Structure formats: C-alpha cells, structure tokens
mmCIF file of C-alpha atoms in Angstrom:
data_model
loop_
_atom_site.group_PDB
_atom_site.id
_atom_site.type_symbol
_atom_site.label_atom_id
_atom_site.label_comp_id
_atom_site.label_asym_id
_atom_site.label_seq_id
_atom_site.Cartn_x
_atom_site.Cartn_y
_atom_site.Cartn_z
ATOM 1 C CA UNK A 1 -0.094 -0.076 -0.013
ATOM 2 C CA UNK A 2 1.121 3.496 -0.752
ATOM 3 C CA UNK A 3 2.028 5.977 1.753
ATOM 4 C CA UNK A 4 -0.832 8.089 0.626
ATOM 5 C CA UNK A 5 -3.309 5.026 0.864
ATOM 6 C CA UNK A 6 -2.072 4.334 4.457
ATOM 7 C CA UNK A 7 -2.752 7.813 5.567
ATOM 8 C CA UNK A 8 -6.201 7.644 3.881
ATOM 9 C CA UNK A 9 -6.929 4.443 5.719
ATOM 10 C CA UNK A 10 -5.591 6.036 9.018
ATOM 11 C CA UNK A 11 -7.768 8.957 9.045
ATOM 12 C CA UNK A 12 -11.226 7.300 8.234
ATOM 13 C CA UNK A 13 -10.409 4.746 11.026
ATOM 14 C CA UNK A 14 -9.548 7.629 13.626
ATOM 15 C CA UNK A 15 -12.470 9.321 11.872
ATOM 16 C CA UNK A 16 -14.720 6.267 12.942
ATOM 17 C CA UNK A 17 -13.271 5.851 16.306
ATOM 18 C CA UNK A 18 -13.566 9.487 16.995
ATOM 19 C CA UNK A 19 -17.550 9.411 16.229
ATOM 20 C CA UNK A 20 -17.758 6.153 18.576
ATOM 21 C CA UNK A 21 -16.045 7.996 21.480
ATOM 22 C CA UNK A 22 -18.116 11.015 21.033
ATOM 23 C CA UNK A 23 -21.125 9.254 21.183
ATOM 24 C CA UNK A 24 -20.370 6.950 23.834
ATOM 25 C CA UNK A 25 -19.148 10.165 26.097
ATOM 26 C CA UNK A 26 -22.626 11.840 25.207
ATOM 27 C CA UNK A 27 -24.482 8.795 26.421
ATOM 28 C CA UNK A 28 -22.690 8.748 30.083
ATOM 29 C CA UNK A 29 -24.475 9.334 32.908
ATOM 30 C CA UNK A 30 -23.873 13.157 34.657
ATOM 31 C CA UNK A 31 -20.863 13.583 36.802
ATOM 32 C CA UNK A 32 -21.765 13.349 40.449
ATOM 33 C CA UNK A 33 -25.217 12.194 39.569
ATOM 34 C CA UNK A 34 -27.036 9.475 41.729
ATOM 35 C CA UNK A 35 -27.991 7.307 38.722
ATOM 36 C CA UNK A 36 -25.172 5.008 37.606
ATOM 37 C CA UNK A 37 -26.409 2.250 35.244
ATOM 38 C CA UNK A 38 -23.119 0.488 34.819
ATOM 39 C CA UNK A 39 -22.209 0.447 38.662
ATOM 40 C CA UNK A 40 -25.834 -0.615 39.746
ATOM 41 C CA UNK A 41 -25.732 -3.727 37.199
ATOM 42 C CA UNK A 42 -22.210 -4.616 38.195
ATOM 43 C CA UNK A 43 -22.897 -4.623 42.270
ATOM 44 C CA UNK A 44 -26.239 -6.613 41.490
ATOM 45 C CA UNK A 45 -24.391 -8.868 39.297
ATOM 46 C CA UNK A 46 -21.501 -9.282 41.940
ATOM 47 C CA UNK A 47 -23.871 -10.199 44.591
ATOM 48 C CA UNK A 48 -25.867 -12.569 42.730
ATOM 49 C CA UNK A 49 -22.773 -14.869 42.317
ATOM 50 C CA UNK A 50 -22.139 -14.321 46.176
ATOM 51 C CA UNK A 51 -18.656 -11.827 45.567
ATOM 52 C CA UNK A 52 -18.632 -9.430 48.045
ATOM 53 C CA UNK A 53 -16.125 -7.377 46.252
ATOM 54 C CA UNK A 54 -17.800 -5.808 43.419
ATOM 55 C CA UNK A 55 -14.484 -4.728 41.879
ATOM 56 C CA UNK A 56 -13.309 -8.646 42.046
ATOM 57 C CA UNK A 57 -16.589 -9.718 40.580
ATOM 58 C CA UNK A 58 -16.002 -7.328 37.534
ATOM 59 C CA UNK A 59 -12.479 -8.214 36.961
ATOM 60 C CA UNK A 60 -12.583 -12.288 37.403
ATOM 61 C CA UNK A 61 -16.189 -12.806 36.760
ATOM 62 C CA UNK A 62 -18.196 -10.099 34.699
ATOM 63 C CA UNK A 63 -15.088 -9.323 32.571
ATOM 64 C CA UNK A 64 -13.039 -12.451 33.129
ATOM 65 C CA UNK A 65 -11.544 -12.545 29.302
ATOM 66 C CA UNK A 66 -10.457 -9.288 29.561
ATOM 67 C CA UNK A 67 -8.515 -9.780 32.586
ATOM 68 C CA UNK A 68 -6.680 -12.718 30.814
ATOM 69 C CA UNK A 69 -5.306 -10.260 28.487
ATOM 70 C CA UNK A 70 -4.142 -7.963 30.976
ATOM 71 C CA UNK A 71 -2.591 -10.827 32.946
ATOM 72 C CA UNK A 72 -0.795 -11.934 29.387
ATOM 73 C CA UNK A 73 0.342 -8.797 28.778
ATOM 74 C CA UNK A 74 1.860 -8.871 31.830
ATOM 75 C CA UNK A 75 3.479 -12.426 31.378
ATOM 76 C CA UNK A 76 4.633 -11.055 27.864
ATOM 77 C CA UNK A 77 6.622 -8.251 29.388
ATOM 78 C CA UNK A 78 8.401 -10.329 31.974
ATOM 79 C CA UNK A 79 9.281 -12.521 29.229
ATOM 80 C CA UNK A 80 10.699 -9.680 26.975
ATOM 81 C CA UNK A 81 12.469 -8.611 29.800
ATOM 82 C CA UNK A 82 14.045 -11.688 30.504
ATOM 83 C CA UNK A 83 15.129 -12.221 26.603
ATOM 84 C CA UNK A 84 16.319 -8.649 26.350
ATOM 85 C CA UNK A 85 17.967 -8.362 29.759
ATOM 86 C CA UNK A 86 19.652 -11.987 29.478
ATOM 87 C CA UNK A 87 23.900 -12.238 29.862
ATOM 88 C CA UNK A 88 25.087 -12.099 26.438
ATOM 89 C CA UNK A 89 28.218 -13.046 24.981
ATOM 90 C CA UNK A 90 31.195 -11.257 26.233
ATOM 91 C CA UNK A 91 29.419 -10.326 29.355
ATOM 92 C CA UNK A 92 30.436 -11.626 32.683
ATOM 93 C CA UNK A 93 28.668 -12.202 36.175
ATOM 94 C CA UNK A 94 30.224 -11.881 39.016
ATOM 95 C CA UNK A 95 29.151 -12.087 42.960
ATOM 96 C CA UNK A 96 27.607 -9.028 44.403
ATOM 97 C CA UNK A 97 29.612 -7.168 46.791
ATOM 98 C CA UNK A 98 28.944 -7.096 50.381
ATOM 99 C CA UNK A 99 27.082 -3.836 51.627
ATOM 100 C CA UNK A 100 27.095 -2.131 54.911
ATOM 101 C CA UNK A 101 23.728 -1.224 56.384
ATOM 102 C CA UNK A 102 22.957 0.917 59.397
ATOM 103 C CA UNK A 103 21.370 -1.438 62.280
ATOM 104 C CA UNK A 104 18.253 0.681 62.346
ATOM 105 C CA UNK A 105 17.657 0.416 58.857
ATOM 106 C CA UNK A 106 18.564 -3.651 59.216
ATOM 107 C CA UNK A 107 16.147 -4.317 62.064
ATOM 108 C CA UNK A 108 13.309 -2.320 60.426
ATOM 109 C CA UNK A 109 13.725 -4.284 57.149
ATOM 110 C CA UNK A 110 13.949 -7.430 59.025
ATOM 111 C CA UNK A 111 10.653 -6.532 61.009
ATOM 112 C CA UNK A 112 8.792 -5.203 57.924
ATOM 113 C CA UNK A 113 9.373 -8.240 55.463
ATOM 114 C CA UNK A 114 7.363 -10.842 57.173
ATOM 115 C CA UNK A 115 4.789 -8.113 57.731
ATOM 116 C CA UNK A 116 4.409 -7.193 54.293
ATOM 117 C CA UNK A 117 4.632 -10.426 53.086
ATOM 118 C CA UNK A 118 1.782 -11.546 55.460
ATOM 119 C CA UNK A 119 -0.251 -8.743 54.249
ATOM 120 C CA UNK A 120 0.335 -9.252 50.610
ATOM 121 C CA UNK A 121 -0.842 -12.855 50.790
ATOM 122 C CA UNK A 122 -3.510 -11.722 53.067
ATOM 123 C CA UNK A 123 -4.854 -9.401 50.323
ATOM 124 C CA UNK A 124 -4.584 -12.116 47.531
ATOM 125 C CA UNK A 125 -6.865 -14.430 49.898
ATOM 126 C CA UNK A 126 -9.514 -12.198 50.722
ATOM 127 C CA UNK A 127 -9.540 -10.641 47.170
ATOM 128 C CA UNK A 128 -13.176 -11.829 46.730
ATOM 129 C CA UNK A 129 -14.323 -10.377 49.871
ATOM 130 C CA UNK A 130 -12.400 -7.226 50.653
ATOM 131 C CA UNK A 131 -10.990 -4.350 48.681
ATOM 132 C CA UNK A 132 -7.439 -5.664 47.066
ATOM 133 C CA UNK A 133 -6.959 -9.230 45.081
ATOM 134 C CA UNK A 134 -4.386 -10.859 43.081
ATOM 135 C CA UNK A 135 -3.141 -7.853 41.108
ATOM 136 C CA UNK A 136 -2.573 -5.681 44.327
ATOM 137 C CA UNK A 137 -1.565 -8.607 46.511
ATOM 138 C CA UNK A 138 0.900 -10.134 44.118
ATOM 139 C CA UNK A 139 2.774 -6.864 44.040
ATOM 140 C CA UNK A 140 3.002 -6.363 47.590
ATOM 141 C CA UNK A 141 4.210 -10.226 48.186
ATOM 142 C CA UNK A 142 7.133 -9.278 45.588
ATOM 143 C CA UNK A 143 8.055 -5.879 47.028
ATOM 144 C CA UNK A 144 8.151 -7.360 50.657
ATOM 145 C CA UNK A 145 11.074 -10.078 49.512
ATOM 146 C CA UNK A 146 12.975 -6.877 48.023
ATOM 147 C CA UNK A 147 12.861 -5.432 51.110
ATOM 148 C CA UNK A 148 15.951 -7.938 52.177
ATOM 149 C CA UNK A 149 17.784 -5.907 49.439
ATOM 150 C CA UNK A 150 17.384 -2.698 51.391
ATOM 151 C CA UNK A 151 17.771 -4.291 54.640
ATOM 152 C CA UNK A 152 20.887 -6.666 53.878
ATOM 153 C CA UNK A 153 22.392 -6.683 50.304
ATOM 154 C CA UNK A 154 21.537 -8.144 46.907
ATOM 155 C CA UNK A 155 23.496 -11.416 48.047
ATOM 156 C CA UNK A 156 21.160 -12.365 50.790
ATOM 157 C CA UNK A 157 18.002 -11.336 48.437
ATOM 158 C CA UNK A 158 19.535 -14.055 45.911
ATOM 159 C CA UNK A 159 19.792 -16.550 48.765
ATOM 160 C CA UNK A 160 15.762 -16.534 49.312
ATOM 161 C CA UNK A 161 14.962 -15.791 45.947
ATOM 162 C CA UNK A 162 16.548 -18.536 43.368
ATOM 163 C CA UNK A 163 14.515 -17.605 40.149
ATOM 164 C CA UNK A 164 13.672 -20.921 38.706
ATOM 165 C CA UNK A 165 10.493 -21.366 40.881
ATOM 166 C CA UNK A 166 9.291 -17.949 40.358
ATOM 167 C CA UNK A 167 9.522 -18.398 36.893
ATOM 168 C CA UNK A 168 7.495 -21.524 37.245
ATOM 169 C CA UNK A 169 5.217 -19.874 39.409
ATOM 170 C CA UNK A 170 4.971 -17.037 36.857
ATOM 171 C CA UNK A 171 3.836 -19.548 33.983
ATOM 172 C CA UNK A 172 1.741 -21.738 36.578
ATOM 173 C CA UNK A 173 -0.413 -18.736 37.227
ATOM 174 C CA UNK A 174 -1.177 -17.726 33.713
ATOM 175 C CA UNK A 175 -1.560 -21.513 32.655
ATOM 176 C CA UNK A 176 -4.002 -21.784 35.780
ATOM 177 C CA UNK A 177 -6.105 -18.714 34.609
ATOM 178 C CA UNK A 178 -6.318 -20.469 30.909
ATOM 179 C CA UNK A 179 -6.845 -23.991 32.106
ATOM 180 C CA UNK A 180 -10.002 -22.817 34.137
ATOM 181 C CA UNK A 181 -11.654 -21.031 31.378
ATOM 182 C CA UNK A 182 -10.999 -24.126 29.279
ATOM 183 C CA UNK A 183 -12.484 -26.366 32.172
ATOM 184 C CA UNK A 184 -15.638 -24.059 32.121
ATOM 185 C CA UNK A 185 -16.071 -24.890 28.392
ATOM 186 C CA UNK A 186 -15.538 -28.793 29.239
ATOM 187 C CA UNK A 187 -18.677 -27.987 31.627
ATOM 188 C CA UNK A 188 -20.575 -26.984 28.682
ATOM 189 C CA UNK A 189 -20.506 -23.089 29.602
ATOM 190 C CA UNK A 190 -19.021 -20.431 27.634
ATOM 191 C CA UNK A 191 -15.259 -19.805 28.363
ATOM 192 C CA UNK A 192 -14.529 -18.756 31.977
ATOM 193 C CA UNK A 193 -18.183 -18.262 32.686
ATOM 194 C CA UNK A 194 -18.533 -18.672 36.748
ATOM 195 C CA UNK A 195 -20.018 -22.587 36.846
ATOM 196 C CA UNK A 196 -18.893 -23.459 40.515
ATOM 197 C CA UNK A 197 -20.884 -23.522 43.706
ATOM 198 C CA UNK A 198 -21.137 -19.732 44.816
ATOM 199 C CA UNK A 199 -20.547 -20.498 48.429
ATOM 200 C CA UNK A 200 -21.818 -18.668 51.597
ATOM 201 C CA UNK A 201 -21.803 -14.964 50.920
ATOM 202 C CA UNK A 202 -18.982 -13.057 52.477
ATOM 203 C CA UNK A 203 -16.682 -16.070 53.181
ATOM 204 C CA UNK A 204 -13.426 -17.164 51.740
ATOM 205 C CA UNK A 205 -14.746 -19.634 49.460
ATOM 206 C CA UNK A 206 -17.471 -17.570 47.586
ATOM 207 C CA UNK A 207 -17.780 -16.465 44.781
ATOM 208 C CA UNK A 208 -17.183 -19.591 42.608
ATOM 209 C CA UNK A 209 -14.517 -19.325 40.000
ATOM 210 C CA UNK A 210 -13.649 -15.629 41.226
ATOM 211 C CA UNK A 211 -11.555 -17.561 44.016
ATOM 212 C CA UNK A 212 -9.505 -19.474 41.456
ATOM 213 C CA UNK A 213 -8.758 -16.695 38.721
ATOM 214 C CA UNK A 214 -7.725 -14.220 41.654
ATOM 215 C CA UNK A 215 -5.436 -16.812 43.265
ATOM 216 C CA UNK A 216 -4.148 -17.298 39.520
ATOM 217 C CA UNK A 217 -3.336 -13.729 38.998
ATOM 218 C CA UNK A 218 -1.986 -13.229 42.679
ATOM 219 C CA UNK A 219 0.626 -16.332 41.669
ATOM 220 C CA UNK A 220 1.545 -14.858 38.522
ATOM 221 C CA UNK A 221 1.651 -11.215 39.528
ATOM 222 C CA UNK A 222 3.747 -12.122 42.499
ATOM 223 C CA UNK A 223 6.314 -14.633 40.549
ATOM 224 C CA UNK A 224 6.352 -11.987 37.604
ATOM 225 C CA UNK A 225 7.141 -9.113 39.215
ATOM 226 C CA UNK A 226 10.119 -10.968 41.315
ATOM 227 C CA UNK A 227 11.516 -12.359 37.926
ATOM 228 C CA UNK A 228 11.092 -8.567 36.398
ATOM 229 C CA UNK A 229 12.823 -7.249 38.938
ATOM 230 C CA UNK A 230 15.705 -9.825 39.125
ATOM 231 C CA UNK A 231 16.443 -9.058 35.391
ATOM 232 C CA UNK A 232 16.920 -5.545 36.090
ATOM 233 C CA UNK A 233 18.630 -5.695 39.074
ATOM 234 C CA UNK A 234 20.928 -8.584 37.769
ATOM 235 C CA UNK A 235 22.144 -5.964 35.155
ATOM 236 C CA UNK A 236 22.769 -3.351 37.327
ATOM 237 C CA UNK A 237 24.430 -5.197 40.075
ATOM 238 C CA UNK A 238 25.884 -8.346 38.670
ATOM 239 C CA UNK A 239 26.454 -8.534 35.042
ATOM 240 C CA UNK A 240 29.565 -6.744 33.749
ATOM 241 C CA UNK A 241 29.875 -5.398 30.072
ATOM 242 C CA UNK A 242 32.612 -6.838 28.034
ATOM 243 C CA UNK A 243 36.115 -5.206 28.040
ATOM 244 C CA UNK A 244 36.298 -2.129 25.838
ATOM 245 C CA UNK A 245 32.420 -1.429 26.248
ATOM 246 C CA UNK A 246 32.022 1.845 27.781
ATOM 247 C CA UNK A 247 28.436 1.063 29.211
ATOM 248 C CA UNK A 248 27.992 1.391 32.898
ATOM 249 C CA UNK A 249 29.174 -1.605 34.825
ATOM 250 C CA UNK A 250 27.477 -3.053 37.854
ATOM 251 C CA UNK A 251 29.539 -1.290 40.401
ATOM 252 C CA UNK A 252 29.143 2.161 38.952
ATOM 253 C CA UNK A 253 25.285 1.590 38.431
ATOM 254 C CA UNK A 254 24.424 0.120 41.993
ATOM 255 C CA UNK A 255 27.407 0.185 44.057
ATOM 256 C CA UNK A 256 27.512 -3.202 44.532
ATOM 257 C CA UNK A 257 24.893 -4.328 46.736
ATOM 258 C CA UNK A 258 22.806 -1.010 45.873
ATOM 259 C CA UNK A 259 22.267 0.256 49.404
ATOM 260 C CA UNK A 260 25.810 1.002 50.462
#
C-alpha cells in the first residue's frame, strides 16, 4: 500500500473511532449524579454470584476474559525483559559485593519483611470479599521480598530468591487462568463462565471461579514481578559489560549491593 493509501486508511479509521468515542461520551451519566447504570448492574451481578468485592466480581467474573488479556500482557512483558536483559556473549557475572547497612535500617527491614509478606498474602486470599485482590496482593508480596535488598544486600536477596521457582510460578499462574477457562467450556458453558458453587456470601470460598482466577493472578503477578525485578537488578548489580564497552558496569550503576 502506498503512503497516501495508508494515510487515507488511518484518517478513515480515526474518524470512525472519534465518532464512537463522542457518542459514548454523550451517553455517559452525569458526573456526580445518583444514577449509575453500569455500577448498579455490576453490583447486582456481584451479589448474585456471592462476591462481596464488586471490583473482584468485575475483574474475575463479569469481564474475566479481559483480565486474561491483562494478565497475559504482564506475562509477555516479563518474558520480554528476560530475553532482552539476559547475559550475552562477552558479559560476565560476578558475585555482588557485601553492603554496609545501618543497624536501624536492618532491624526495620527484618521486622517489615514478614509483615509485608503476610499482608500481601492476606490481600490475595481475601480478594473476593475485601478490597484488593490478586493484582494488588501479588505486587505487595513481590515487594516484600525485596525489603531484604534494602535491609541487607543483594546477596541476601538472591539466597531467598532462586529464580527457577518464580519463573515456574509465573507460567503456572498464567496457565491456571487459561485452564480454568477451558474447564468451564468442558463443563458446557462459555469460556470463563462462573460455573462453580457460589458458596456462602462473605466467606473465603464464596464467588465460585472468582476464587480460582484471583489466586491465579496473585501467583502470576507475585512471581512475575520478582522475575522482572531480578532481570533489571542482575544487570545493574552483577553483570559486567565486555572489556572495551563504555557502558556503566554494575559497580557504577548500583554500588555493588545497591544500598551501601
């Protein structure tokens, strides 16, 4: 296609999208009004499926297919980072240097690490009944582990963070979401339809497939963020450029432990 043809096609498509956006905008309820047609429908649907957290019901029940796309974007981003930031020919890996950390920071980090980890797991586990869920709790869990980098050094973080289990967990979380959707099809319903028993409202087992999908996302986000951060931290702390390369080496980039 010629350049002029591509431009005409783009302008035509942009005009159609603009008309649709304007039409949708004009159909929105008034800001600050008491009538919320979409919110009211979402809340009714959440209660009908015994999911106390309406946001979780939207994410993992009413538009569970969209959430699969969002989860897959993170999975692809982690995979891309691993490929782009892998150790290449000529680069060499060296053990991170020990870093000196002031005792108050060390003690605070040691106290906060298990607390943050527990909070993250709680947010994931209670995603269907309280604010939060797999996305938020997964990030908290991954962040909690990295408090060890702040409180000690990168070597200490690496000892509790062997990457292989987290890489498996990242893939398992993505696969669990897809397998749950396929299972609903095999059960005779549409992909990702909520077909499981809905349980008692307000309990950990309520919400049917919301529980499974929320847990799958929590696992994928927690493990994926750990792997993603490890890809960047390895480049900054451990991997040295080939001789003659003027790029910043690990010592220059992060001072060995990153918190010395």
